[in-house]
Each structure stands twice: as C-alpha cells, then as structure tokens.
CSV table of C-alpha atoms and ligand atoms in Angstrom, one decimal:
chain,number,residue,atom,x,y,z
A,314,MET,CA,99.9,127.2,76.7
A,315,SER,CA,96.3,125.9,77.5
A,316,PHE,CA,93.9,128.7,78.0
A,317,PRO,CA,92.4,130.3,75.5
A,318,ILE,CA,93.3,127.2,73.3
A,319,ASP,CA,92.0,124.8,75.9
A,320,ARG,CA,88.7,125.5,77.0
A,321,PRO,CA,86.7,122.3,78.8
A,322,ARG,CA,83.5,124.3,79.0
A,323,ARG,CA,83.3,123.9,75.1
A,324,LEU,CA,82.4,120.3,76.0
A,325,ARG,CA,79.5,121.1,78.5
A,326,ARG,CA,77.5,123.1,76.2
A,327,THR,CA,74.5,121.4,75.8
A,328,ASP,CA,72.7,118.4,77.0
A,329,ALA,CA,73.4,116.4,73.6
A,330,LEU,CA,77.3,117.3,74.0
A,331,ARG,CA,77.2,116.6,77.5
A,332,ARG,CA,75.6,113.1,76.9
A,333,LEU,CA,78.2,112.5,74.0
A,334,VAL,CA,81.2,112.6,76.2
A,335,ARG,CA,79.8,111.2,79.1
A,336,GLU,CA,82.2,108.4,80.6
A,337,THR,CA,80.1,106.7,83.2
A,338,ARG,CA,76.5,105.9,82.8
A,339,LEU,CA,73.5,104.3,85.2
A,340,ASP,CA,71.6,101.4,83.9
A,341,PRO,CA,68.8,99.3,85.7
A,342,SER,CA,71.4,96.4,85.2
A,343,ASP,CA,73.5,98.1,87.9
A,344,PHE,CA,71.1,97.5,90.9
A,345,VAL,CA,70.1,94.9,93.1
A,346,GLN,CA,67.4,95.3,95.4
A,347,PRO,CA,67.5,94.4,98.8
A,348,LEU,CA,63.7,92.9,100.0
A,349,PHE,CA,62.8,91.6,103.8
A,350,VAL,CA,60.8,88.8,104.3
A,351,VAL,CA,58.7,88.3,107.5
A,352,PRO,CA,56.4,85.7,109.0
A,353,GLY,CA,52.7,86.0,108.5
A,354,ALA,CA,50.3,86.5,105.7
A,355,GLY,CA,49.2,89.5,103.6
A,356,ILE,CA,51.7,91.7,105.0
A,357,LYS,CA,53.4,94.9,103.1
A,358,ASN,CA,54.3,97.0,105.8
A,359,GLU,CA,56.4,100.2,106.0
A,360,ILE,CA,59.8,99.9,107.9
A,361,THR,CA,60.2,103.1,110.1
A,362,SER,CA,63.8,103.0,109.9
A,363,LEU,CA,63.8,102.7,106.4
A,364,PRO,CA,60.9,104.7,105.0
A,365,GLY,CA,59.5,103.6,101.7
A,366,GLN,CA,61.0,99.9,102.3
A,367,PHE,CA,58.5,97.4,103.4
A,368,HIS,CA,58.4,94.2,105.5
A,369,TRP,CA,57.1,91.5,103.2
A,370,SER,CA,55.3,88.3,104.0
A,371,VAL,CA,55.7,85.4,101.7
A,372,ASP,CA,52.5,85.6,100.1
A,373,ARG,CA,52.9,88.9,98.9
A,374,ILE,CA,57.0,89.4,98.4
A,375,ALA,CA,56.8,88.2,94.7
A,376,GLU,CA,55.0,91.6,94.0
A,377,ALA,CA,58.1,93.6,95.1
A,378,ALA,CA,60.0,90.9,93.1
A,379,ARG,CA,58.0,91.4,89.9
A,380,ARG,CA,58.4,95.1,89.9
A,381,CYS,CA,61.7,95.1,90.1
A,382,TYR,CA,61.8,92.3,87.2
A,383,SER,CA,59.8,94.5,85.2
A,384,ALA,CA,61.8,97.6,85.9
A,385,GLY,CA,64.9,95.8,84.3
A,386,VAL,CA,66.7,95.0,87.8
A,387,PRO,CA,68.6,91.7,87.3
A,388,ALA,CA,68.6,90.7,90.8
A,389,VAL,CA,67.2,91.0,94.6
A,390,ILE,CA,68.7,90.0,97.7
A,391,LEU,CA,66.4,88.4,100.8
A,392,PHE,CA,66.7,89.1,104.4
A,393,GLY,CA,64.5,87.4,106.5
A,394,ILE,CA,63.3,88.0,110.1
A,395,PRO,CA,62.4,84.7,111.7
A,396,SER,CA,59.6,84.1,113.9
A,397,GLN,CA,61.9,82.4,116.6
A,398,LYS,CA,65.3,83.4,117.3
A,399,ASP,CA,67.7,81.3,119.2
A,400,GLU,CA,71.1,80.8,120.3
A,401,LEU,CA,72.5,79.1,117.3
A,402,GLY,CA,70.2,80.8,114.9
A,403,CYS,CA,68.2,77.6,113.5
A,404,ALA,CA,65.7,79.4,111.6
A,405,ALA,CA,68.8,80.6,109.2
A,406,TYR,CA,69.2,77.0,108.0
A,407,ASP,CA,65.6,75.8,108.1
A,408,ASP,CA,64.5,74.8,104.8
A,409,HIS,CA,61.0,75.9,105.7
A,410,ALA,CA,61.7,79.3,107.1
A,411,GLU,CA,60.9,82.6,105.7
A,412,VAL,CA,63.8,83.2,103.2
A,413,GLN,CA,63.4,79.8,101.8
A,414,MET,CA,60.1,80.0,101.5
A,415,ALA,CA,60.3,83.4,99.7
A,416,ILE,CA,63.1,82.1,97.5
A,417,ARG,CA,60.7,79.5,96.1
A,418,ALA,CA,57.6,82.0,95.9
A,419,ILE,CA,59.7,84.5,93.8
A,420,LYS,CA,61.2,81.5,91.8
A,421,ARG,CA,57.9,80.3,90.8
A,422,GLU,CA,56.5,83.8,89.9
A,423,VAL,CA,59.2,85.6,88.4
A,424,PRO,CA,61.4,82.8,87.6
A,425,ASP,CA,64.2,84.8,85.2
A,426,LEU,CA,64.8,87.4,88.2
A,427,LEU,CA,68.0,86.4,90.3
A,428,VAL,CA,67.4,85.6,93.5
A,429,MET,CA,70.5,86.3,96.0
A,430,THR,CA,70.2,85.6,99.7
A,431,ASP,CA,72.2,87.2,102.6
A,432,VAL,CA,74.1,84.4,104.3
A,433,CYS,CA,74.3,85.2,108.0
A,434,LEU,CA,73.2,84.2,111.6
A,435,CYS,CA,72.6,87.9,112.9
A,436,GLU,CA,69.0,87.9,112.2
A,437,TYR,CA,68.7,84.5,113.4
A,438,THR,CA,70.4,84.6,117.0
A,439,SER,CA,69.1,85.8,120.3
A,440,HIS,CA,72.1,87.4,121.0
A,441,GLY,CA,72.1,89.3,117.6
A,442,HIS,CA,75.8,88.0,116.8
A,443,CYS,CA,76.7,86.6,113.3
A,444,GLY,CA,77.6,83.3,114.6
A,445,ALA,CA,77.5,80.8,117.6
A,446,ILE,CA,78.9,82.4,120.9
A,447,CYS,CA,81.6,80.6,122.8
A,448,ASP,CA,82.9,82.1,126.0
A,449,GLY,CA,81.4,85.5,125.4
A,450,ASP,CA,83.0,85.5,121.8
A,451,VAL,CA,81.9,84.5,118.3
A,452,ASP,CA,83.9,81.2,117.7
A,453,ASN,CA,84.9,81.3,114.0
A,454,ASP,CA,84.9,77.5,113.0
A,455,LYS,CA,81.7,76.4,114.7
A,456,THR,CA,80.1,79.4,112.9
A,457,LEU,CA,81.6,77.8,109.6
A,458,GLU,CA,79.3,74.8,109.9
A,459,LEU,CA,76.3,76.8,110.4
A,460,LEU,CA,77.0,79.2,107.6
A,461,ALA,CA,77.6,76.4,104.8
A,462,LYS,CA,74.3,74.7,106.1
A,463,THR,CA,72.5,78.2,105.6
A,464,ALA,CA,73.9,78.6,102.2
A,465,VAL,CA,73.0,74.7,101.3
A,466,SER,CA,69.7,75.4,102.5
A,467,HIS,CA,69.1,78.7,100.3
A,468,ALA,CA,70.4,76.8,97.6
A,469,LYS,CA,68.1,73.7,97.7
A,470,ALA,CA,65.1,76.3,97.9
A,471,GLY,CA,66.6,78.0,94.3
A,472,ALA,CA,68.8,80.7,95.2
A,473,ASP,CA,70.9,81.6,92.2
A,474,ILE,CA,73.6,83.7,94.5
A,475,VAL,CA,74.7,83.4,98.3
A,476,ALA,CA,75.9,86.2,99.7
A,477,PRO,CA,77.8,85.5,103.2
A,478,SER,CA,77.9,88.9,105.2
A,479,ASP,CA,79.2,87.5,108.8
A,480,MET,CA,83.0,88.0,107.8
A,481,MET,CA,84.2,84.9,109.7
A,482,ASP,CA,87.7,83.5,108.3
A,483,GLY,CA,87.3,80.6,106.0
A,484,ARG,CA,83.6,81.2,105.3
A,485,ILE,CA,83.9,81.3,101.5
A,486,ALA,CA,85.9,77.9,101.5
A,487,ALA,CA,83.6,76.4,103.8
A,488,ILE,CA,80.5,77.2,101.8
A,489,ARG,CA,82.2,76.4,98.3
A,490,ARG,CA,82.9,72.7,99.6
A,491,ALA,CA,79.3,72.3,101.2
A,492,LEU,CA,77.7,73.9,98.1
A,493,ASP,CA,79.5,71.5,95.7
A,494,SER,CA,79.5,68.3,97.5
A,495,GLU,CA,75.7,68.9,97.8
A,496,GLY,CA,75.4,68.9,94.0
A,497,PHE,CA,75.1,73.0,93.8
A,498,GLU,CA,78.8,73.6,91.8
A,499,HIS,CA,76.5,76.4,89.4
A,500,VAL,CA,75.2,78.6,92.7
A,501,THR,CA,77.4,81.4,92.7
A,502,ILE,CA,79.2,83.1,95.8
A,503,LEU,CA,79.1,86.8,96.1
A,504,SER,CA,81.5,87.7,99.1
A,505,TYR,CA,81.0,90.7,101.4
A,506,ALA,CA,85.0,90.6,101.3
A,507,ALA,CA,85.7,94.1,102.7
A,508,LYS,CA,82.8,94.7,105.2
A,509,TYR,CA,83.8,97.3,107.9
A,510,ALA,CA,82.4,97.5,111.6
A,511,SER,CA,80.1,100.5,110.8
A,512,ALA,CA,77.6,103.0,112.3
A,513,PHE,CA,76.1,103.3,108.8
A,514,TYR,CA,74.1,99.7,109.3
A,515,GLY,CA,71.8,101.5,112.4
A,516,PRO,CA,68.5,101.3,110.3
A,517,PHE,CA,68.9,97.8,108.9
A,518,ARG,CA,69.6,96.6,112.4
A,519,ILE,CA,66.3,98.4,113.6
A,520,ALA,CA,64.6,96.9,110.4
A,521,VAL,CA,65.9,93.4,111.4
A,522,ASP,CA,66.3,93.8,115.2
A,523,SER,CA,69.9,92.4,115.2
A,524,ALA,CA,72.0,94.7,117.3
A,525,PRO,CA,74.2,92.6,119.2
A,526,GLN,CA,72.6,92.2,122.8
A,527,PHE,CA,76.3,92.6,124.1
A,528,GLY,CA,79.5,93.9,122.6
A,529,ASP,CA,79.6,95.1,119.0
A,530,ARG,CA,80.6,93.3,115.9
A,531,ARG,CA,84.4,94.9,115.8
A,532,GLY,CA,85.8,91.4,116.6
A,533,TYR,CA,84.8,90.1,113.1
A,534,GLN,CA,84.0,92.8,111.1
A,535,MET,CA,86.7,95.4,109.5
A,536,ASP,CA,88.4,98.4,111.2
A,537,PRO,CA,87.2,101.5,109.3
A,538,ALA,CA,90.7,102.7,109.5
A,539,ASN,CA,92.4,100.1,107.7
A,540,ALA,CA,92.4,99.8,103.7
A,541,GLU,CA,95.5,97.5,103.1
A,542,GLU,CA,93.7,94.9,105.3
A,543,ALA,CA,90.7,94.9,102.8
A,544,LEU,CA,92.9,93.9,100.0
A,545,ARG,CA,93.9,91.1,102.0
A,546,GLU,CA,90.5,90.2,102.8
A,547,VAL,CA,89.4,90.2,99.1
A,548,GLU,CA,92.5,87.9,98.1
A,549,LEU,CA,91.7,85.5,100.8
A,550,ASP,CA,87.9,85.2,99.7
A,551,LEU,CA,88.9,85.0,95.9
A,552,GLN,CA,91.6,82.4,96.8
A,553,GLU,CA,88.8,80.6,98.5
A,554,GLY,CA,86.7,80.7,95.7
A,555,ALA,CA,84.3,83.8,95.7
A,556,ASP,CA,83.3,84.3,92.3
A,557,MET,CA,82.2,88.2,93.1
A,558,VAL,CA,83.1,90.3,95.9
A,559,MET,CA,81.7,93.3,97.5
A,560,VAL,CA,82.8,96.6,99.5
A,561,LYS,CA,80.4,97.5,102.2
A,562,PRO,CA,79.5,100.5,103.1
A,563,GLY,CA,79.3,102.4,100.4
A,564,ILE,CA,80.0,106.1,99.9
A,565,ALA,CA,82.3,106.3,102.7
A,566,TYR,CA,84.7,103.5,101.4
A,567,LEU,CA,84.9,104.5,97.6
A,568,ASP,CA,88.7,104.9,97.9
A,569,ILE,CA,88.5,100.6,99.1
A,570,LEU,CA,86.2,100.0,96.1
A,571,GLN,CA,88.5,101.7,93.8
A,572,SER,CA,91.7,99.7,95.0
A,573,VAL,CA,89.9,96.5,95.3
A,574,LYS,CA,88.9,96.8,91.6
A,575,GLN,CA,92.0,98.1,90.3
A,576,ARG,CA,94.1,95.6,92.0
A,577,PHE,CA,91.9,92.3,91.4
A,578,GLN,CA,89.9,93.4,88.4
A,579,ARG,CA,87.2,90.8,89.1
A,580,VAL,CA,83.6,91.5,89.4
A,581,THR,CA,83.2,94.0,92.4
A,582,SER,CA,80.2,95.3,93.9
A,583,ALA,CA,79.0,97.8,96.6
A,584,TYR,CA,76.4,97.9,99.3
A,585,HIS,CA,74.6,101.4,99.5
A,586,VAL,CA,73.7,100.9,103.0
A,587,SER,CA,70.7,101.4,105.4
A,588,GLY,CA,72.4,104.3,107.1
A,589,GLU,CA,73.2,106.1,103.7
A,590,TYR,CA,69.5,105.6,102.5
A,591,ALA,CA,68.2,107.0,105.9
A,592,MET,CA,70.6,110.1,105.5
A,593,ILE,CA,69.2,111.0,101.9
A,594,GLU,CA,65.7,110.2,102.9
A,595,ALA,CA,65.7,112.3,106.0
A,596,ALA,CA,67.6,115.2,104.3
A,597,ALA,CA,65.0,114.8,101.7
A,598,ALA,CA,62.1,114.6,103.8
A,599,ARG,CA,63.0,118.4,105.1
A,600,GLY,CA,63.3,119.7,101.8
A,601,TRP,CA,67.1,120.1,102.3
A,602,VAL,CA,68.3,118.2,99.2
A,603,ASP,CA,66.8,117.2,95.9
A,604,ARG,CA,66.2,113.6,96.3
A,605,LYS,CA,66.5,112.4,92.7
A,606,ARG,CA,69.6,114.0,91.8
A,607,LEU,CA,71.1,113.2,95.4
A,608,VAL,CA,70.2,109.4,94.6
A,609,LEU,CA,71.3,109.2,91.1
A,610,GLU,CA,74.5,111.1,91.9
A,611,SER,CA,75.5,108.5,94.9
A,612,LEU,CA,74.7,105.6,92.4
A,613,LEU,CA,76.9,107.2,89.5
A,614,ALA,CA,79.9,107.7,92.1
A,615,PHE,CA,79.6,103.9,92.6
A,616,LYS,CA,80.0,103.2,89.1
A,617,ARG,CA,83.0,105.8,88.5
A,618,ALA,CA,84.8,104.3,91.4
A,619,GLY,CA,84.8,100.8,89.4
A,620,ALA,CA,81.6,99.0,90.8
A,621,ASP,CA,80.0,96.4,88.5
A,622,PHE,CA,76.9,96.8,90.6
A,623,VAL,CA,75.7,98.2,93.3
A,624,LEU,CA,73.4,96.6,96.2
A,625,THR,CA,71.0,99.5,96.8
A,626,TYR,CA,67.3,100.2,98.6
A,627,TYR,CA,66.9,102.6,95.5
A,628,ALA,CA,67.4,99.8,93.0
A,629,MET,CA,63.7,99.5,91.7
A,630,GLU,CA,63.0,103.2,91.7
A,631,ALA,CA,66.1,104.2,90.4
A,632,ALA,CA,65.5,102.0,87.8
A,633,GLU,CA,62.2,103.4,87.1
A,634,TRP,CA,63.6,106.6,86.6
A,635,LEU,CA,66.2,105.7,84.1
A,636,ASN,CA,63.6,103.9,82.0
A,637,GLU,CA,61.5,107.0,81.7
A,638,GLU,CA,64.3,109.3,80.9
A,639,LYS,CA,65.6,106.8,78.5
A,640,TYR,CA,65.5,108.5,75.2
A,641,ARG,CA,65.5,112.1,76.4
B,1300,PBG,C1,74.2,91.0,108.4
B,1300,PBG,C2,74.0,92.2,107.3
B,1300,PBG,C3,74.2,93.5,108.1
B,1300,PBG,C4,73.8,94.3,106.7
B,1300,PBG,C5,73.6,93.3,105.7
B,1300,PBG,N1,73.8,92.3,106.2
B,1300,PBG,C6,74.0,94.1,109.3
B,1300,PBG,C7,75.1,94.3,110.0
B,1300,PBG,O1,76.3,93.3,109.7
B,1300,PBG,O2,75.4,94.4,111.2
B,1300,PBG,C8,73.6,95.5,106.8
B,1300,PBG,C9,72.8,96.4,105.5
B,1300,PBG,C10,72.5,97.6,105.4
B,1300,PBG,O3,72.8,98.4,106.6
B,1300,PBG,O4,71.9,98.1,105.0
B,1300,PBG,N2,75.2,90.6,108.8
C-alpha cells in the first residue's frame, strides 16, 4: 500500500521544505572559470563564438581573475592564443609566452586563486593538431616530450595545477616524471582522462583558432560511442599519477561521469564545454529559455551525477548568483 499513505508531494510544499530535503547543492567552490589570454596590451575583446567571454591581454587578465576570486571561485584555467604558430607548437613551452606571463600576473595580483593551465599543443601548432606530425599523423611519443616541457614551463611560471588535454598515451607519466625531476612534486595533475572527439568544441576552436587544418582528432580523442573505454582511460591515467580526472564534454556524457566517479572514487571533474555554453546563449538570446534557470539546472546536473567540480564558462556568473541568493 502506498498512496494515500505515501504522498511525495508533502515534501515539495514550500521553499523551506524543499531546501531542507535537497540532496545536491551548488556552491561557488564547485566551479573553475576558463580564461583566454592573447598577445598585446589593453585588450578585453568579446569572443564572437562565446558571447560574454573575453580575450584578455596579460596586463588585464588579473581583472577577470580577481572577480572570480571575489565571487569565491577557487580556480581559473588558462588557454593561450600565441602570436606565432609553428609545426611544433614552440610557443606552448616558451617561458615568456602569453600563458606563462599570465600565470605570473595572476599569481602576483591574486595569489590565493588557484591557477590551472591547459597543457596541449593545438592552440600553438600551425596544423592545429594536438601534437607533432610525422607522416601525416600525430606522433605520440615525440609529442610526450613537448607536453612535458609545456607542463614544466607552466609550473616554473607558478601554475598550481596542470591539465593535459591532448589525449596522447602515456602523457600523465611523462609529465609527472618531468615535473618531479625539476622539483615540482607539489604541482597537481588534472587529467582530461576521458575526452571525446566532439562537435561540442566548435566555439572554442573558433575562439583559439585551433581547428585541425587536415583530418580531425578522432585518432586520439575518444569515440563518443564508447563507455567502457572511458574507464580504461581513467584507470591508466590514475596509474600514471593523475591526481584528479575529468570527463569532457559535459551534459551529453553524464553517464560516463557517474560511472567514473562510482568506479574509482577519486576527485572527478567535468567540463561544461563551449558548445554547451553556446547552445544555452543562443536559445536565451531568442527568449526561448530562462537563461539563469537553465544554467543552474545544468550545473546542478553535474554535481548530482558525481562531479566534485565543473569547468564552466558560467563559473564567475553562477558564483555571483549563488552569493546573492545565499540567505534567501
Ligand atoms: C585543447 C582543448 C580543447 C578544449 C579544451 N582544451 C579543444 C579541442 O580538443 O579541440 C575544448 C574546450 C571547449 O570546447 O570549451 N585540446
């Protein structure tokens, strides 16, 4: 016998009651804000494919970082757009390039904010692939050296967390070894462990001009059809020394996120990617959805599925909304 004894609606009657029995909550500390750094000075330019997000020059990026910190967002993740792209992505591991300078600027101005960096070559290579090309294909083992150099260069500049997003085999071990041998045992690795070859990255690739000039990324990023393989990828990265793992993209891959969290019980994050942001923004601009509710509902879904934190272009704004509503 359930109804009329059991009436689940009893617990949904008032806001106070709904708050009392709520299973999942959002907090500013759940988010990481991506920031884009470009060459030049005095720049804060809106990104066409990511309305509301900006390209920042090194001299201004601390403004964005400070606003994140003030809202209670614990970390930012930096992406660089270099002035020069070449075959081997040299700007990625140049100690004086934009990302490295931005790390120093943020650490100087907002020392308690965690600075995370995306470790990859696709923003820096002329061909747009995530590694060195040999005979028309990305050479895995040659790329490992370049990724390790990039991670060390970020660590030297003061990065707290390096996040390799290239999907080469063995990269976590290579990066861990290089960091340790340079005295950066304390620098944390967040692995983009289960990263799928996804159409959801479109607006990001426009923002950093990193679309592959030939072929695509299916030879290194995962096939969206595969779930078991994600567990294998995560397991390998943890064995190689990843401190935290990530599933990417977000909402379309919550099944993967949930099984990764349940299986390994390790710090697990998700990336609410550019295409997801762009879809919400486009629908909201037409008045077809309630923007704020849709954003918060999406972010809540990540936490309900098991995410410890979420990389999202909404980090700063969502944190500010949550702070306003705190005692209501
Ligand atoms: C670099 C990288 C990408 C993203 C994060 N790091 C692009 C890609 O793999 O093509 C995508 C982020 C987003 O879409 O918001 N490899």
